[in-house]
Short mmCIF file of C-alpha atoms and ligand atoms in Angstrom, two decimals:
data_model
loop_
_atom_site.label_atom_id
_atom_site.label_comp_id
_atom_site.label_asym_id
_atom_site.label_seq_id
_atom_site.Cartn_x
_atom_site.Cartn_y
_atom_site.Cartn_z
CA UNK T 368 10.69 5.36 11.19
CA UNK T 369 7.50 3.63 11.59
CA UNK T 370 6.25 3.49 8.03
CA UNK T 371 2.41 2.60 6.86
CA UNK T 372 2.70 1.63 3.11
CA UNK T 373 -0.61 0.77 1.03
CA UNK T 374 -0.69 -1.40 -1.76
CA UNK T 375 2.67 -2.72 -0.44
CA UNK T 376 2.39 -6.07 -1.75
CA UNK T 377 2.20 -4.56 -5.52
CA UNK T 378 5.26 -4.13 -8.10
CA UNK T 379 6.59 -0.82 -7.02
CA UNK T 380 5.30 -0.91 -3.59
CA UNK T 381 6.99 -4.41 -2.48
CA UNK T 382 9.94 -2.91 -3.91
CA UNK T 383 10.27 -0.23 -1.85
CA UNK T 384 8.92 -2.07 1.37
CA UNK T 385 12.03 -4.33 0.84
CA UNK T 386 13.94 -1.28 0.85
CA UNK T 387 13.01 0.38 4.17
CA UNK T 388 13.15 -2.86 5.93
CA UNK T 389 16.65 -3.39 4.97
CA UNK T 390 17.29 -0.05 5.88
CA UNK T 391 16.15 -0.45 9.54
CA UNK T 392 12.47 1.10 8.95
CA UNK T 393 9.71 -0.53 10.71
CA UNK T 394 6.98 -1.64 7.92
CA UNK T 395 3.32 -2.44 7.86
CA UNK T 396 1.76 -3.15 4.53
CA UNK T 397 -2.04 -2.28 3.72
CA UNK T 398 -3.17 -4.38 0.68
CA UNK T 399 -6.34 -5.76 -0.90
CA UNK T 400 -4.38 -8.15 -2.47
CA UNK T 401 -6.39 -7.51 -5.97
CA UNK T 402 -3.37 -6.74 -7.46
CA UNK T 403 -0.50 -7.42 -5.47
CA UNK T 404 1.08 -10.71 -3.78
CA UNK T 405 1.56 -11.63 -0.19
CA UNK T 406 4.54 -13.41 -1.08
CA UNK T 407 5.68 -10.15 -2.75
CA UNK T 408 6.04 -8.73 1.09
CA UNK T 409 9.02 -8.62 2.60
CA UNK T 410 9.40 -10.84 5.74
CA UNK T 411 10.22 -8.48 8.11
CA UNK T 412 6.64 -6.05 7.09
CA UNK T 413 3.55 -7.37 8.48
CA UNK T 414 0.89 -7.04 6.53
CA UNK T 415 -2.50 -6.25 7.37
CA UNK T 416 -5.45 -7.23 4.43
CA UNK T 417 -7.47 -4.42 3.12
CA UNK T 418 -8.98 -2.07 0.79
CA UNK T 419 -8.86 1.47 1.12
CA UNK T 420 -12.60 1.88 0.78
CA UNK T 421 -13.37 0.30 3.58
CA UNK T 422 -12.22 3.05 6.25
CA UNK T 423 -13.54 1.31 9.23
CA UNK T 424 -10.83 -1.35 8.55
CA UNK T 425 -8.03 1.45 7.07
CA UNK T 426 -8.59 3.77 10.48
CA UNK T 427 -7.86 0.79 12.98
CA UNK T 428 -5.03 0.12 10.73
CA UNK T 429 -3.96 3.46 10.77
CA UNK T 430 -4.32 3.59 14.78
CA UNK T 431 -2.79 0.13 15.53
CA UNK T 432 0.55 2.05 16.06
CA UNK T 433 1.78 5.43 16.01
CA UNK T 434 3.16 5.86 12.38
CA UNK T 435 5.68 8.93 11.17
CA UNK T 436 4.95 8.25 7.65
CA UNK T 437 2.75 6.60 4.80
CA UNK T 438 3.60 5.67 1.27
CA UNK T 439 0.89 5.60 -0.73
CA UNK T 440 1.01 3.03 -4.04
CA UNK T 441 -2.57 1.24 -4.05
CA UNK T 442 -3.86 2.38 -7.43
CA UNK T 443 -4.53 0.97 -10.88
CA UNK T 444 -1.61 1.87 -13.65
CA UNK T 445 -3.26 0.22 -16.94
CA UNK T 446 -3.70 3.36 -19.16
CA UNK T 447 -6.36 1.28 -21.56
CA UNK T 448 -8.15 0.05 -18.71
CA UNK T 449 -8.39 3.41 -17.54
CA UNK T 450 -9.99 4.51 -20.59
CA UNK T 451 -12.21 1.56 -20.35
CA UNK T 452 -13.24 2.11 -16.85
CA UNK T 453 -12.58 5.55 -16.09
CA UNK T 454 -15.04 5.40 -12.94
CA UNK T 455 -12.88 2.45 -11.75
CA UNK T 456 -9.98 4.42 -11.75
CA UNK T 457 -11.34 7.62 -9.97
CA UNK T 458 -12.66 5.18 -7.34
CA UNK T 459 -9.59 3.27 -6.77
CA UNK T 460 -6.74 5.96 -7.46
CA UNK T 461 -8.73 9.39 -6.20
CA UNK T 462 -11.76 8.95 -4.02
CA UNK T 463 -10.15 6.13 -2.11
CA UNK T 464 -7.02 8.13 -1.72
CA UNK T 465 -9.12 10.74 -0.80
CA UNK T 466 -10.28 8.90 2.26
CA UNK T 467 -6.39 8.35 3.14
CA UNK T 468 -5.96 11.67 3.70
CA UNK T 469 -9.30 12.23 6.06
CA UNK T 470 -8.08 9.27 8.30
CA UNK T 471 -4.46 10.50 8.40
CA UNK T 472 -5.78 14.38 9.18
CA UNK T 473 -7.80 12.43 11.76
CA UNK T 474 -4.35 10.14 13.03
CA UNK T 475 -2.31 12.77 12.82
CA UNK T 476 -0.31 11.78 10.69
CA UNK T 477 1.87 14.83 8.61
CA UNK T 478 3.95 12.96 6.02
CA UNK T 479 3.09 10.84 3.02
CA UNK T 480 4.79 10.26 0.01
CA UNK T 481 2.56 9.27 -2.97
CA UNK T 482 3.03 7.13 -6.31
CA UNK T 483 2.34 9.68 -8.96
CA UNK T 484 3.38 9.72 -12.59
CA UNK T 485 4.57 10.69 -16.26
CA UNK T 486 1.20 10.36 -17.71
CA UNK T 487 0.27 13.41 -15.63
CA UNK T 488 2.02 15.64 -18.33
CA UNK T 489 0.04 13.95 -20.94
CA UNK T 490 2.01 14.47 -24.30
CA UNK T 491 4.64 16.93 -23.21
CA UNK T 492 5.47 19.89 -25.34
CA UNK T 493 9.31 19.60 -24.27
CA UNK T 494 10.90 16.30 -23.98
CA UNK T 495 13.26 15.72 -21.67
CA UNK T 496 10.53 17.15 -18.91
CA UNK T 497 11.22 19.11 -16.41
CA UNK T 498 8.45 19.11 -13.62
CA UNK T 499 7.47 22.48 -13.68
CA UNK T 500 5.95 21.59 -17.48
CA UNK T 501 1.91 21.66 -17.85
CA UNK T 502 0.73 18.58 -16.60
CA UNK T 503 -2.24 17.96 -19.25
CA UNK T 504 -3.00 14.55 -19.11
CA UNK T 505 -4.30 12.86 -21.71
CA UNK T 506 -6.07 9.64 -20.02
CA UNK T 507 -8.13 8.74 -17.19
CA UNK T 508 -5.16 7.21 -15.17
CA UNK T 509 -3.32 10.57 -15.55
CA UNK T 510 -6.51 12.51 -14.49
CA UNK T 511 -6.77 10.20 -11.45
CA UNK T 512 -3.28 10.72 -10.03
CA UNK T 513 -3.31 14.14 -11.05
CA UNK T 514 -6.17 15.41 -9.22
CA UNK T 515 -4.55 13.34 -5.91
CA UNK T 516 -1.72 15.97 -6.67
CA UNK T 517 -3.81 19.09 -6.33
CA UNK T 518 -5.56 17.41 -2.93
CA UNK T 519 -2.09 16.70 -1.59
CA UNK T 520 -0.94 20.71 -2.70
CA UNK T 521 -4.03 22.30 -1.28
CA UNK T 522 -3.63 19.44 2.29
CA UNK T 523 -0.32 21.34 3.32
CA UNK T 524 -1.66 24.72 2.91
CA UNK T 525 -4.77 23.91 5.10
CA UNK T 526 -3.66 20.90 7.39
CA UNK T 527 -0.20 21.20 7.54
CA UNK T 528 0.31 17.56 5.48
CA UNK T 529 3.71 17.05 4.39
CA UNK T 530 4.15 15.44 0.89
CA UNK T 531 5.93 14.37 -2.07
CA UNK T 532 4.99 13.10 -5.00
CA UNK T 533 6.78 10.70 -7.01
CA UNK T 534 6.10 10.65 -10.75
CA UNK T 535 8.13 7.44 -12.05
CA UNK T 536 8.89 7.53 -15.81
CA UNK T 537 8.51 3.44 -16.98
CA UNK T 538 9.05 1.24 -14.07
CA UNK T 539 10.78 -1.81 -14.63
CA UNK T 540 13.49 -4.63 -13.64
CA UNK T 541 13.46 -7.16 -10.58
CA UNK T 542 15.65 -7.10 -7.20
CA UNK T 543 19.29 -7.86 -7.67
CA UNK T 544 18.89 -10.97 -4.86
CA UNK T 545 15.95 -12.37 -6.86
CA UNK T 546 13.62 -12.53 -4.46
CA UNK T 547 11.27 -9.98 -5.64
CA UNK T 548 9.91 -8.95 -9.29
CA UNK T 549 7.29 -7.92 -11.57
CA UNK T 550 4.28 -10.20 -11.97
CA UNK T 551 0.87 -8.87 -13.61
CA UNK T 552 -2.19 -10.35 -14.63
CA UNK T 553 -2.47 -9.60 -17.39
CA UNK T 554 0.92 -8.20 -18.40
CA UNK T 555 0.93 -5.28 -20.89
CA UNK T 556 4.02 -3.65 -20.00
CA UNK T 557 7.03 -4.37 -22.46
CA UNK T 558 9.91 -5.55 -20.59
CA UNK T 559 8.26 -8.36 -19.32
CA UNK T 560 6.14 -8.94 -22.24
CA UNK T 561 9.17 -9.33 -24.51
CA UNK T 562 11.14 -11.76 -21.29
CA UNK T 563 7.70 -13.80 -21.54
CA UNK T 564 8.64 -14.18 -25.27
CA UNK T 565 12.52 -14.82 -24.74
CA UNK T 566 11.02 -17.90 -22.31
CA UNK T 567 8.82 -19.25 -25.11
CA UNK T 568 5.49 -18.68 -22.97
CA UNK T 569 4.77 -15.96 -25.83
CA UNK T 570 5.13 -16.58 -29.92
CA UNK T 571 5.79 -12.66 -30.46
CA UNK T 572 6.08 -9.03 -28.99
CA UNK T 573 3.67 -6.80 -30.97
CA UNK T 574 5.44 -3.49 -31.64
CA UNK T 575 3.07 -1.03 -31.04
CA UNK T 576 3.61 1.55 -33.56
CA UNK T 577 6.45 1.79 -36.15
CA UNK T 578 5.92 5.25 -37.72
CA UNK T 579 6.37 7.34 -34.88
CA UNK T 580 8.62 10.93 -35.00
CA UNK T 581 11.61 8.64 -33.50
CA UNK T 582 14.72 7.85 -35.23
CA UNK T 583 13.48 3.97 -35.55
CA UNK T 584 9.50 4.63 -35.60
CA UNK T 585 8.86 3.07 -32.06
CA UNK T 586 7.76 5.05 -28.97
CA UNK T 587 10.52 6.63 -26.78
CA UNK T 588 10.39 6.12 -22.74
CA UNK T 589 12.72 6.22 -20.02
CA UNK T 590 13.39 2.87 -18.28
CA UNK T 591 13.55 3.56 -14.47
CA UNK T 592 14.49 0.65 -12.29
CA UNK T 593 12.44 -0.40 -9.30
CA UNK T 594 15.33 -0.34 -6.86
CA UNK T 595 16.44 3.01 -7.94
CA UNK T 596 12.45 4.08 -7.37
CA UNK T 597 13.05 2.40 -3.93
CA UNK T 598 15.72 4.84 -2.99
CA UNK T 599 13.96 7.49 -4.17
CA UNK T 600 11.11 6.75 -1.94
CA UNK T 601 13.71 5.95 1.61
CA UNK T 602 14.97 9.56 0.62
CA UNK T 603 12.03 11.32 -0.12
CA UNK T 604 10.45 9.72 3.10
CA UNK T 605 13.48 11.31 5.16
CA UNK T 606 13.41 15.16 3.90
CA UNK T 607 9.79 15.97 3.53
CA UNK T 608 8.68 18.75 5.86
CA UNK T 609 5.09 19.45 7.34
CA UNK T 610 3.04 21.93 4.94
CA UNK T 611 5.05 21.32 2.38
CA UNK T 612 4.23 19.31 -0.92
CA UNK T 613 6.63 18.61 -3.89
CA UNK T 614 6.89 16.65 -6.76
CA UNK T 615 9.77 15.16 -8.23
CA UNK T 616 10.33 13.12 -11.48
CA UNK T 617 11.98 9.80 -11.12
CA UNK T 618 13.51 8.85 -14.20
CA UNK T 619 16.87 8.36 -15.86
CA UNK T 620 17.29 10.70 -18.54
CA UNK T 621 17.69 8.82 -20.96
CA UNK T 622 15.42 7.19 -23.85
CA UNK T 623 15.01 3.93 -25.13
CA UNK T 624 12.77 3.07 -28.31
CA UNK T 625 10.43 -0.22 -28.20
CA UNK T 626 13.45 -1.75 -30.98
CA UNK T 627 16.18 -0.88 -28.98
CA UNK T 628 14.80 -2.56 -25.47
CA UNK T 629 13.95 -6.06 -27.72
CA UNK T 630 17.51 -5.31 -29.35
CA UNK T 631 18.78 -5.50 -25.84
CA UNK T 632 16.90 -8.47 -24.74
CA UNK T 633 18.02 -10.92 -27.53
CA UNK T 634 21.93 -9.72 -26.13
CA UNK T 635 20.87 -10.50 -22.29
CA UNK T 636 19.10 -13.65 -23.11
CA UNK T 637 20.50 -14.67 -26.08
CA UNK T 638 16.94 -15.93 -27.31
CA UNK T 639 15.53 -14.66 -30.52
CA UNK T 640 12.32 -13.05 -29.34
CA UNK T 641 10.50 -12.42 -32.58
CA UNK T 642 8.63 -9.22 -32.84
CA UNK T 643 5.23 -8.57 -35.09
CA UNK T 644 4.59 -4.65 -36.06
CA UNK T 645 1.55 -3.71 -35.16
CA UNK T 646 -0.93 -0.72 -35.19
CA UNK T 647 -0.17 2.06 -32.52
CA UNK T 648 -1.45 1.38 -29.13
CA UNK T 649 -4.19 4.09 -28.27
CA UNK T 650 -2.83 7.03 -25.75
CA UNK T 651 0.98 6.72 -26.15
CA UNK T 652 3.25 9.28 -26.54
CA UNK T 653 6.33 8.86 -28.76
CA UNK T 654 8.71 10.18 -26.08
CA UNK T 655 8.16 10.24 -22.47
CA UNK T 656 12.34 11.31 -21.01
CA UNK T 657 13.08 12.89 -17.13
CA UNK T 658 14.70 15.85 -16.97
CA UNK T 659 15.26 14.12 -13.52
CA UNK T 660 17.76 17.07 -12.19
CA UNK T 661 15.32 18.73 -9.50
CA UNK T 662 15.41 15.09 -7.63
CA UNK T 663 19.07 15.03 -7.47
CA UNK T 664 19.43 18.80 -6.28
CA UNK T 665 17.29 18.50 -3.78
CA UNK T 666 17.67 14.99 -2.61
CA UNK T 667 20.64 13.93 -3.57
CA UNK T 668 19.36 11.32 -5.67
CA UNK T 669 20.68 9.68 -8.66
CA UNK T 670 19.93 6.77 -10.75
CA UNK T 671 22.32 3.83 -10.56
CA UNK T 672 20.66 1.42 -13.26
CA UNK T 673 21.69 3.38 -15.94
CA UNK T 674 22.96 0.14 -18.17
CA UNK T 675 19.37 -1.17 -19.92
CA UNK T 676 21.48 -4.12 -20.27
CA UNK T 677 21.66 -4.62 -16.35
CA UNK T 678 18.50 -3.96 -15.57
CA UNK T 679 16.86 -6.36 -18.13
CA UNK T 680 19.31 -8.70 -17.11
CA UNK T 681 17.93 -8.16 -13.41
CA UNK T 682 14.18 -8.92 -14.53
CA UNK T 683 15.56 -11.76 -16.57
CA UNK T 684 16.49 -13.24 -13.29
CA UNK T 685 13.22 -12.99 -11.77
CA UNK T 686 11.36 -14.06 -14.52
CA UNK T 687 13.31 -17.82 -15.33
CA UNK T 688 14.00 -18.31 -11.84
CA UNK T 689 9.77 -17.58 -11.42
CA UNK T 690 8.21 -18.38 -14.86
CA UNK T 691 4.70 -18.57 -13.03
CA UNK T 692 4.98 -15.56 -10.96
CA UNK T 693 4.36 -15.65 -7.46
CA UNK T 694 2.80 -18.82 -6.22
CA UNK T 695 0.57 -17.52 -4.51
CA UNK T 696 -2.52 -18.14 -7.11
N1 UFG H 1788 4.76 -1.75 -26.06
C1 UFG H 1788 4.81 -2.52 -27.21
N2 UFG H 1788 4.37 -3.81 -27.14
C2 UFG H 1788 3.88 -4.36 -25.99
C3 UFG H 1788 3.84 -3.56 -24.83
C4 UFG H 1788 4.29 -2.25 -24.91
O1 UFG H 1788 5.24 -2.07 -28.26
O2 UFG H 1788 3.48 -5.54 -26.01
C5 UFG H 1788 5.26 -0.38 -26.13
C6 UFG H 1788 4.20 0.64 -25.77
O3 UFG H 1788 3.43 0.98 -26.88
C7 UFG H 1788 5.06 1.79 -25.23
C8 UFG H 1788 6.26 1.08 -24.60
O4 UFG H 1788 6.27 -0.23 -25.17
O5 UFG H 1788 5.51 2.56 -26.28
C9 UFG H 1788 6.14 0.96 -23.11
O6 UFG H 1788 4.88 0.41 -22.79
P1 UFG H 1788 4.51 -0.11 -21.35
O7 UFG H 1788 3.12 -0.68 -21.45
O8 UFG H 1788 5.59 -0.98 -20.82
O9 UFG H 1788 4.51 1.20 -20.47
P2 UFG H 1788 3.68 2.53 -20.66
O10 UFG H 1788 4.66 3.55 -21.16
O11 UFG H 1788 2.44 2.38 -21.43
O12 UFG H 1788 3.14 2.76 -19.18
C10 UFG H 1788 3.95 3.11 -18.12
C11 UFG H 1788 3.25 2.75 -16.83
C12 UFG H 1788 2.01 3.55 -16.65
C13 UFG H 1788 2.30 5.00 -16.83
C14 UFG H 1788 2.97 5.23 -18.14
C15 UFG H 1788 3.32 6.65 -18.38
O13 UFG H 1788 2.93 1.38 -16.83
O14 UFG H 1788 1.49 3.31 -15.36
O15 UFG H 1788 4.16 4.49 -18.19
O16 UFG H 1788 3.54 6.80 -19.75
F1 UFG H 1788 1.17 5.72 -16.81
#
């Protein structure tokens, strides 16, 4: 398939790009490269740079080939800063998305599967969540993705656009080769926050929150690896059908508290990693868990990173092998 993927130079995105080129796909990669890292695309892609705002430059994109499929990732994912900067967000994640779908009505293009998320079901009433819970979210980033949701739902009942969306649970680890991994700036997500601290280049991980409804007082969330969200992606890319839109969780199943993934981390790195309690973060949940049996019903999928172990040990990797990041700064 000839695949158009934007914001393919980003964490999940480059991921997945990786993926479909070892799978025989035929990549191009649309990135701004605000947020993402040329060196993060895989060699095989080409990438073209550009925001998705400026549709003069996305439509000649989108017409320099005939393409079967997009993947859509170029967003924001900071919950605070989404609170911050709400308008930012709706920009960015919604309007801009919005003029995705005009130019690929106009390019004829009928299949795109899009990076949604958890925080669309805001603080679930039912934990492990099934996708056919309320989806109530409780931030600006939530409201952004969510509201691409209802375009892409309401786009195959009018235009005959075929769609799935993703909603990942906590993204996380590195390639198994190494050559690819998670680099941020700033980095607020807790894997690599607490590997930053294991390599010295932090004094502490704040625990955010230690008197949560959890059996240790730290949030809950389910630890989904980037190269099972990569499969996830090649399948969904394969089975979606013209007019139809769906939405499957990607997530494990299964729960991990803040004190059990730096419990983990001192055993994979065999560092001390010394943690400071502090007060709860604003906007988290105590337990975010999949019920992630609709994506394996209907396509077959099925988490393989299922150790935490493993899959810290797999960002571990990434990060002392790239203690700067990319080097592409
Ligand atoms: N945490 C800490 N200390 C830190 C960083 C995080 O205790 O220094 C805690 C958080 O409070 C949370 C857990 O670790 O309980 C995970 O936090 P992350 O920031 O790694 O991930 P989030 O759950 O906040 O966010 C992720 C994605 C978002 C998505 C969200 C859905 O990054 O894009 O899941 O809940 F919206």
């Amino acid at each position: 398939m000839r695949v158009f993927v934007s914001g393919g130079a980003g964490y999940v995105g480059s991921h997945c790009v990786k993926d479909l080129c070892e799978h025989g796909h035929d990549v191009v990669v649309y990135d701004d490269l605000s947020r993402g890292h040329r060196g993060a695309v895989h060699p095989k892609a080409r990438l073209i740079t550009g925001n998705l705002g400026d549709a003069a430059t996305l439509e000649s994109a989108l017409s320099s080939q005939t393409f079967d499929a997009v993947m859509h990732f170029a967003a924001f994912a900071l919950v605070g800063e989404s609170v911050d900067q709400p308008l930012m967000y709706y920009r960015n994640n919604t309007i801009n998305t919005l003029i995705l779908l005009e130019l690929m009505a106009r390019t004829g293009i009928r299949r795109l599967v899009f990076s949604s998320t958890c925080a669309s079901y805001g603080t679930p009433r039912q934990v492990p969540i099934p996708e056919n819970t309320e989806q109530s979210p409780i931030n600006p980033y939530g409201r952004s993705k969510l509201a691409v949701e209802w375009m892409l739902a309401d786009s195959a009942a009018a235009w005959g656009l075929g769609s799935c969306a993703l909603r990942y649970f906590n993204a996380c680890g590195a390639a198994e080769d190494g050559s690819i991994g998670e680099d941020h700036q700033p980095e607020t997500h807790l894997i690599p926050i607490v590997l930053q601290a294991a390599l010295g280049q932090r004094p502490h991980v704040s625990v955010f929150g230690t008197d949560y409804p959890t059996a240790d007082g730290t949030c809950i969330r389910d630890y989904i690896h980037v190269e099972d969200l990569a499969e996830a992606h090649r399948l969904a890319i394969e089975t979606i059908r013209p007019g139809e839109a769906t939405a499957h969780n990607v997530g494990t199943g299964q729960g991990h508290s803040v004190r059990e993934i730096v419990e983990a981390a001192r055993r994979v790195t065999g560092q001390t990693i010394r943690v400071k309690e502090a007060p709860r973060r604003p906007g988290d949940p105590p337990s975010l868990i999949a019920d992630a049996t609709q994506i394996q019903t209907r396509l077959g999928w099925r988490a393989r990173w299922t150790n935490i172990e493993k899959v810290i040990a797999s960002a571990w990797k990434w990060h002392r092998s790239h203690p700067a990041g990319f080097d592409d700064r």
